[in-house]
Every structure is written in C-alpha cells, then in structure tokens.
Amino acid sequence: MTVTITRITKEEVLPLQTMSIETFTDTFAEQNSEENLHAYLETAYQLEKLQAELDHPASEFYFLFVGDERAGYLKINQNDAQTEDMGGDALEIERIYIHQAFQNQGLGNSLFKKAIERASDLDKQFIWLGVWEENHNAIQFYEKKGFTHVSAHPFYMGDEEQIDLIMKKAISS
C-alpha cells in the first residue's frame, strides 16, 4: 500500500468539499439530527468558505492518498488562522478525517505525523486541537499520542451547542 501526502491546491477545492462532506457525515450523522448536520455542512463546507481557507497563508490542507485514491485529509492552522487564539508558538490541527473505506489502517497516524512535522518545521512549541466530548475514539487516539485535556469551548452543530475538549501536546525538539 503506497501512501502519499500532498498539499491541497486551490484547484482541488471541489474534491476537498466532497471529501469534507462525506467524512464529516460518516463520522457524525448517527449522533446528530439530520437538520443540524445539514445546517452545519451548508455553512462549514460551502465552496467560497473552503476557497478562502485554502487561500489563507496561515492554513494548510493536505490530501492523503492510498495509491491513486484520496483516502483522507488534514487541515492545520497557525497564527491568526487558529480557531482559538493560542499564540504564535502553537499549531492547531483543525481536521484529520479518513474516508470510511480507509479507516482502521493506521492512516490517521500518517496525517498526525505530517502535522507534527509541520509544527517542528515552523518552530512551534506545541500542537493543539478541539475534539467533540462525545467522540470517544478520537479522544483515545489523541491521548495515546500524548495530548492532554486543557480546556473546552462550544461548537455549534446547527442550532445545538456541543462541547469540544481542547487538547494540547508539547512538540519535542
């Protein structure tokens, strides 16, 4: 199995939108109402918003390929692109998603390693993320990677307020 990770270009906004909607829906549809899920997807993954995120100099998106197939993606943010102001020595992992057909193959680890690599390249002191308090598999994954829970913030799925745990990990020099 050949795994490659490539930076997403603005010309790839449509495949990014498709993968974003599919992976988010696969991950969260069972735990949320159809109305709230639809409302979130309509806002979070509209083409203009994704294009603006791709154009932001402090955000980076990467596709993970298995052979020639897009299997997942990563979004990281630094500086003013972070969803919470965590300072200039922080890198945020905003999204790590693996397409359902490719889950449980260790591919999330590949994207996680890419995020750590970028944090080191950018001389960041720590990496952080928000994860829904009900996403127990993801919380366990991040705890195994050395993240600790440091705070929380609200996340809106349509009109429902949910809580994301803020988890943080120091970057080794």
Coordinates of C-alpha atoms in Angstrom, one line a residue:
M1 CA 0.0 0.0 0.0
T2 CA 1.6 3.2 -1.2
V3 CA 0.6 6.2 1.0
T4 CA 1.4 9.8 -0.1
I5 CA 0.5 13.1 1.4
T6 CA 0.3 16.2 -0.9
R7 CA -0.6 19.8 -0.2
I8 CA -4.0 20.7 -1.5
T9 CA -4.1 23.4 -4.1
K10 CA -7.0 25.9 -4.8
E11 CA -7.7 23.9 -8.0
E12 CA -8.7 20.9 -5.8
V13 CA -11.4 22.7 -3.8
L14 CA -14.2 20.5 -5.3
P15 CA -12.6 17.2 -4.2
L16 CA -11.9 18.8 -0.9
Q17 CA -15.5 19.8 -0.5
T18 CA -16.7 16.3 -1.4
M19 CA -14.3 14.6 1.0
S20 CA -15.1 17.1 3.8
I21 CA -18.9 16.5 3.5
E22 CA -18.6 12.7 3.2
T23 CA -16.1 12.2 6.0
F24 CA -17.9 14.6 8.4
T25 CA -21.3 13.0 7.6
D26 CA -19.8 9.4 8.1
T27 CA -18.3 10.5 11.4
F28 CA -21.2 12.5 13.0
A29 CA -24.5 11.6 11.3
E30 CA -25.6 9.0 13.8
Q31 CA -25.2 11.3 16.8
N32 CA -26.8 14.4 15.3
S33 CA -30.2 15.3 13.8
E34 CA -30.4 15.5 10.1
E35 CA -31.4 19.2 10.3
N36 CA -28.4 20.2 12.4
L37 CA -26.0 18.1 10.4
H38 CA -27.3 19.7 7.1
A39 CA -27.1 23.2 8.6
Y40 CA -23.5 22.7 9.6
L41 CA -22.5 21.2 6.3
E42 CA -24.1 24.0 4.4
T43 CA -22.1 26.6 6.3
A44 CA -18.8 24.9 7.1
Y45 CA -18.1 23.4 3.6
Q46 CA -19.5 25.9 1.2
L47 CA -17.1 26.4 -1.7
E48 CA -16.4 30.1 -1.0
K49 CA -15.5 29.3 2.6
L50 CA -13.2 26.4 1.6
Q51 CA -11.6 28.6 -1.1
A52 CA -10.9 31.4 1.5
E53 CA -9.4 28.8 3.9
L54 CA -7.2 27.4 1.1
D55 CA -6.1 31.0 0.3
H56 CA -5.2 31.9 3.9
P57 CA -1.4 31.9 4.3
A58 CA -1.6 30.5 7.8
S59 CA -3.7 27.5 6.9
E60 CA -2.5 24.3 5.2
F61 CA -4.6 21.4 3.8
Y62 CA -3.2 18.0 2.8
F63 CA -4.7 15.1 1.0
L64 CA -3.7 11.6 1.9
F65 CA -3.6 9.2 -1.0
V66 CA -3.6 5.4 -0.9
G67 CA -2.3 4.5 -4.3
D68 CA -4.3 6.9 -6.6
E69 CA -7.3 7.2 -4.3
R70 CA -7.9 10.1 -1.9
A71 CA -8.3 8.5 1.4
G72 CA -8.3 11.4 3.9
Y73 CA -7.2 14.9 4.6
L74 CA -5.6 17.2 7.2
K75 CA -6.1 20.9 7.9
I76 CA -3.7 22.8 10.2
N77 CA -3.6 26.4 11.3
Q78 CA -1.2 28.8 12.8
N79 CA -1.2 32.4 14.0
D80 CA -4.4 34.2 13.1
A81 CA -6.0 31.2 11.3
Q82 CA -6.3 29.3 14.6
T83 CA -9.9 28.8 15.7
E84 CA -8.8 29.8 19.2
D85 CA -6.1 32.3 20.0
M86 CA -3.3 30.1 21.3
G87 CA -0.4 32.3 20.3
G88 CA 2.4 32.2 17.8
D89 CA 4.1 29.2 19.2
A90 CA 1.1 26.9 18.6
L91 CA -0.1 24.9 15.6
E92 CA -3.7 23.8 15.5
I93 CA -4.9 20.5 14.0
E94 CA -8.3 21.6 12.9
R95 CA -9.3 18.5 10.9
I96 CA -8.0 15.0 10.5
Y97 CA -10.5 12.9 8.5
I98 CA -10.1 9.5 6.9
H99 CA -12.7 8.2 4.4
Q100 CA -14.8 5.4 5.9
A101 CA -13.4 2.9 3.3
F102 CA -9.9 3.5 4.6
Q103 CA -10.4 3.6 8.3
N104 CA -8.6 1.3 10.8
Q105 CA -5.5 1.1 8.6
G106 CA -3.2 3.5 10.5
L107 CA -3.8 6.3 8.1
G108 CA -4.8 8.8 10.8
N109 CA -1.2 8.3 12.1
S110 CA 0.2 9.4 8.8
L111 CA -1.7 12.6 8.9
F112 CA -0.9 13.2 12.6
K113 CA 2.8 12.7 11.8
K114 CA 2.5 15.3 9.0
A115 CA 1.1 17.8 11.4
I116 CA 3.9 17.2 13.9
E117 CA 6.4 17.5 11.1
R118 CA 5.0 20.9 10.1
A119 CA 4.9 22.1 13.7
S120 CA 8.6 21.2 14.0
D121 CA 9.4 22.9 10.6
L122 CA 7.6 26.0 11.8
D123 CA 9.3 26.0 15.2
K124 CA 6.1 25.6 17.1
Q125 CA 6.3 24.7 20.8
F126 CA 3.0 22.8 21.0
I127 CA 0.2 21.4 18.9
W128 CA -3.4 21.6 19.9
L129 CA -6.9 20.6 18.7
G130 CA -10.6 20.6 19.6
V131 CA -12.4 17.3 19.7
W132 CA -16.1 16.7 20.5
E133 CA -16.5 15.4 24.0
E134 CA -18.7 12.5 22.6
N135 CA -16.1 11.4 20.1
H136 CA -14.5 8.9 22.4
N137 CA -12.4 7.1 19.8
A138 CA -10.8 10.3 18.7
I139 CA -10.1 11.3 22.3
Q140 CA -8.5 8.0 23.0
F141 CA -6.4 8.3 19.8
Y142 CA -5.1 11.8 20.9
E143 CA -4.5 10.7 24.5
K144 CA -2.3 7.8 23.1
K145 CA -0.4 10.4 21.1
G146 CA 0.4 12.4 24.3
F147 CA -2.3 15.0 24.2
T148 CA -3.8 16.2 27.5
H149 CA -7.2 18.0 28.1
V150 CA -6.6 21.6 29.0
S151 CA -9.9 23.4 28.4
A152 CA -13.1 23.3 26.4
H153 CA -15.1 25.6 24.0
P154 CA -18.5 25.5 22.4
F155 CA -19.1 24.1 18.9
Y156 CA -22.3 24.6 17.1
M157 CA -23.9 21.8 15.1
G158 CA -26.7 23.7 13.5
D159 CA -28.6 25.2 16.5
E160 CA -27.3 22.7 19.0
E161 CA -24.4 23.7 21.2
Q162 CA -21.9 21.0 21.8
I163 CA -18.6 21.0 23.7
D164 CA -15.2 20.4 22.2
L165 CA -12.4 19.5 24.5
I166 CA -9.2 21.4 23.9
M167 CA -6.3 19.0 23.9
K168 CA -2.6 20.1 23.8
K169 CA 0.7 18.4 23.3
A170 CA 4.3 19.8 23.5
I171 CA 6.5 19.4 20.5
S172 CA 9.8 17.7 21.2
S173 CA 12.9 19.4 19.9

